[in-house]
Phi, psi and omega in degrees: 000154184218121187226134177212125200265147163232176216327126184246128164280123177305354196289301202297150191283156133002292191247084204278120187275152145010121139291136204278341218251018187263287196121189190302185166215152152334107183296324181317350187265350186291352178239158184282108194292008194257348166081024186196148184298091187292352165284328206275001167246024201232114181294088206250159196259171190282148167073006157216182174254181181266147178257328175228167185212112135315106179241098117163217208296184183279311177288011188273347202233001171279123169338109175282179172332139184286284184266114171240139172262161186235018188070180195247121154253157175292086169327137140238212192041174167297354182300330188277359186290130157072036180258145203244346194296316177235196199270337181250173155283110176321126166237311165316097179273099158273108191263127189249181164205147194253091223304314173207168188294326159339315166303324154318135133302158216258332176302315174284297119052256181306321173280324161307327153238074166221275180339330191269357194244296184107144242287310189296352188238023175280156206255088223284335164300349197258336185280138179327327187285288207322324194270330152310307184276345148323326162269312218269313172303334189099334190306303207242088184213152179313315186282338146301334216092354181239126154228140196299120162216088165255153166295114197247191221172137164223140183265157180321333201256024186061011173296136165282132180235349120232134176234146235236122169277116216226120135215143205267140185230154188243014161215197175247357160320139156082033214244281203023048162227094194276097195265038154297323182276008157306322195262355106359284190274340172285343176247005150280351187222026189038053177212180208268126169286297173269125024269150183258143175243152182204148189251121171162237181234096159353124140071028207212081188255074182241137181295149177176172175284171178232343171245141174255107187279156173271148181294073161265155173281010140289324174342348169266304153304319153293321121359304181255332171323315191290328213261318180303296187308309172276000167287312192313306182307290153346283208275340187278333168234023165057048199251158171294004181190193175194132178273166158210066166275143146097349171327168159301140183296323198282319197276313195285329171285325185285331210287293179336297216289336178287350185092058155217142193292152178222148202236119165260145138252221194210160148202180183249156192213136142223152191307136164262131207269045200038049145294087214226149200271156172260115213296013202255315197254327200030052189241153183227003171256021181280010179266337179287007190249327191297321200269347142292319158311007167249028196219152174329152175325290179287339150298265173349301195275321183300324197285318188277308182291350174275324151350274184316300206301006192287263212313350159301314195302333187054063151293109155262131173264103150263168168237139207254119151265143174079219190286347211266001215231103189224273197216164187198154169249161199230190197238115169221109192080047176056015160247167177242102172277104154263153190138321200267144211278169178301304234276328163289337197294315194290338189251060353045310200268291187311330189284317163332313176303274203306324169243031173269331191284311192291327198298325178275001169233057169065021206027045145281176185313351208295312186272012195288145180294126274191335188220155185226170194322340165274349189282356167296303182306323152332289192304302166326299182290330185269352173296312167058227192278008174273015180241159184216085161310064239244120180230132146270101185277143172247084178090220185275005180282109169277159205216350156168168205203153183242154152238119178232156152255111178258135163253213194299327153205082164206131135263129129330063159301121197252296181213138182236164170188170179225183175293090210336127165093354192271167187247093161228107201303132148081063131287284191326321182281330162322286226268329189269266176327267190278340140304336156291333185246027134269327153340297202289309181334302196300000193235017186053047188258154160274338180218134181275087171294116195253024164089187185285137165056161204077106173275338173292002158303327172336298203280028173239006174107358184268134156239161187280154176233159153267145176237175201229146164231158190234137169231053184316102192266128135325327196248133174300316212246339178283269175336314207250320178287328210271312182293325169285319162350259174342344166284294157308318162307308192287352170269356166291308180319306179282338161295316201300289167342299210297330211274301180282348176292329198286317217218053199259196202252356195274161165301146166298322186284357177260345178285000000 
């Protein structure tokens, strides 16, 4: 057996016990199918345990097959009538998984999720480029923990008709719907969590669809075909689960009805309450002033003093798109380099976050940067004007920066950082915040997603929505504990929700 612990959080007890935060577990889980005392192997970082594991034998982390099939299913019904995609009517479904995305074309692909949303709700984390420089880049990668298996559907004529963004994963990172302490408790009781299979956007907690379909009168029936197909996978490569995060609320209802729990959680989101640039003037912040008159007094004057203080500072804020996001000079080596792109500047800016985050957790993994310096440039070039840069200059310097995406009526918040060492009170709620809901005004979007966590979004216009997760436990006696949990979490979520709306930063008559 080979167990090697990765990122330890200092939060965690020492010694590892039962998890409390479970509940009882089955007595049949207490002993180890591995024939041997899983504490005394287990390699722990100082002064913590483990939060994730490469757990049990070594071929178990091994590349499956680059094309593993999944067998072939049968169309039925009248639903095939008046279908436009080929020249014959499809009767066959064959469902593969693929090693990488590559393997797709980026046009098919790409049509499958626009077909799945439609042009107003598309979602720029689900396209063949994001996901692509993710693999190209090193980020998502076998050697990270993520290997790539998505699931593709093909009809008899090689028409692609839906496809699943899979991966098989050895930890619980870049996620962020958290199951360590499930995986905790499989390994208090000697049985292996990891590897795991899981459906979703690498390093990315933004809602969205997850099987992306083709417009067909089928499109339902390939839905459970798909679905059918990654339980196959689950019991084919014997892993303990399946994820699904962050789906569309319509897919997490569908989901239940497939045998899988469903877990809600939270983020702040914010609305445009029809707040529009002014077409005469083309100036957009007096909407931005509208949208502080629907919010409390004392919310409304902190939002202008956090304000002020940018342009004291002698902050200039732009905003970048496209082609706008090119070359700058930047300070390297106590000099000004020209040449170097926004893009190295930011992920300069980004590693600053990401190792400012390990220093606060005992210099383990937690906070480690997850993405690397070509996947900007990747991104950046196949994203074109579906990127938003939101940067702050000092003179001739740049000093920090937001990454955002837009879809079809979404902003993105993606990511912020600053220069090392630098200080600038209320940047971050700029560049991040308020800068992002002037975006959306100007573009006419309905929503800002500003990511996972931060209750100081509140007093600033972010309010919590609920998000969703899907889960497929394998183990019977796993599966029954994890679900009375999930019960008890989600009436927790929803006081806490019901609870920040009562005693939100908006005027009543705007709630």
């Amino acid at each position: 057996m080979a167990v090697v612990a990765i990122h330890c959080p200092a939060s965690l007890s020492t010694n590892p016990t039962p998890s409390s935060f479970l509940g009882h577990l089955p007595s049949h889980l207490g002993k180890s199918r591995f024939g041997q005392n899983v504490q005394n192997s287990v390699h722990t970082c100082k002064r913590t345990t483990i939060k994730a594991l490469f757990w049990g034998p070594r071929k178990a982390l091994e590349t499956p097959d680059t094309d593993c099939s999944l067998g072939h299913f049968t169309l039925t019904g009248s639903g095939l009538e008046g279908d436009s995609t080929s020249s014959g009517k499809p009767q066959i479904v064959f469902v593969s998984a693929v090693s990488s995305i590559l393997e797709v074309p980026s046009a098919e692909w790409d049509a499958c999720n626009l077909d799945s949303t439609g042009p107003e709700k598309f979602n720029p984390f689900l396209s063949h480029g994001f996901l692509s420089s993710l693999e190209e880049s090193g980020s998502a990668v076998k050697e990270t923990g993520w290997i790539p298996q998505h699931i593709i559907a093909r009809d008899e004529h090689k028409n692609i008709l839906g496809v699943v963004p899979f991966y098989l994963k050895s930890h619980s990172y870049g996620e962020y719907v958290f199951d360590h302490a499930w995986a905790d408790a499989y390994y208090n009781y000697g049985s292996r969590y990891y590897p795991k299979l899981q459906c979703c956007v690498p390093f990315t907690p933004v809602t969205g669809q997850r099987f992306l379909l083709r417009d067909t009168p089928y499109k339902d029936q390939v839905f459970d075909i798909l679905v059918s197909a990654m339980k196959d996978l689950t019991a084919k490569f014997q892993v303990s689960s399946l994820h699904v995060t962050f789906p569309l609320e319509s897919e997490w209802h569908r989901m239940k009805e497939k045998g899988f729990l469903q877990r809600m959680g939270m983020q702040y989101h914010w609305k445009n309450r029809n707040y529009k640039k002014c077409v005469t003037c083309n100036y957009f912040l007096a909407s931005f002033d509208e949208f502080l008159m629907d919010m409390k007094q004392n919310k409304r004057r902190s939002i202008r003093q956090d304000r002020k203080k940018i342009s004291a500072q002698n902050l200039t804020m732009k905003r970048l798109r496209g082609d706008e996001i090119t070359f700058l000079l930047i300070p390297l080596d106590s000099a000004y380099t020209f040449g170097a792109r926004h893009w190295d500047t930011f992920y300069q800016f980004y590693r600053n976050t990401t190792d400012n985050k390990s220093v606060h957790v005992a210099n383990c993994l937690w906070g480690s940067a997850y993405l690397t310096r070509d996947f900007f440039h990747d991104m950046g070039s196949k994203l074109g004007d579906n990127v938003l840069l939101v940067v702050a200059e000092e003179g001739d310097k740049l000093v920090a920066g937001a990454l955002n995406l837009i879809g079809g009526d979404t902003l993105f918040g993606r990511l912020w950082g600053c220069l090392p060492g630098a200080y600038y009170p209320s940047l971050h709620f700029e560049a991040c915040y308020y800068q992002a809901i002037e975006a959306a005004i100007e573009l006419n979007l309905d929503t800002v997603e500003a990511g996972a966590q931060g209750e100081h979004k509140v007093q600033r216009g972010y309010m919590p929505v609920p998000t969703y997760s899907c889960h497929y436990i394998a183990d019977e006696g796993f599966r029954k504990v994890i679900e009375d949990f999930l019960v008890r979490e989600t009436a927790q979520v929803k006081l806490v929700m019901k609870l920040m709306h009562e005693s939100g930063p908006f005027k009543e008559a705007t709630e």
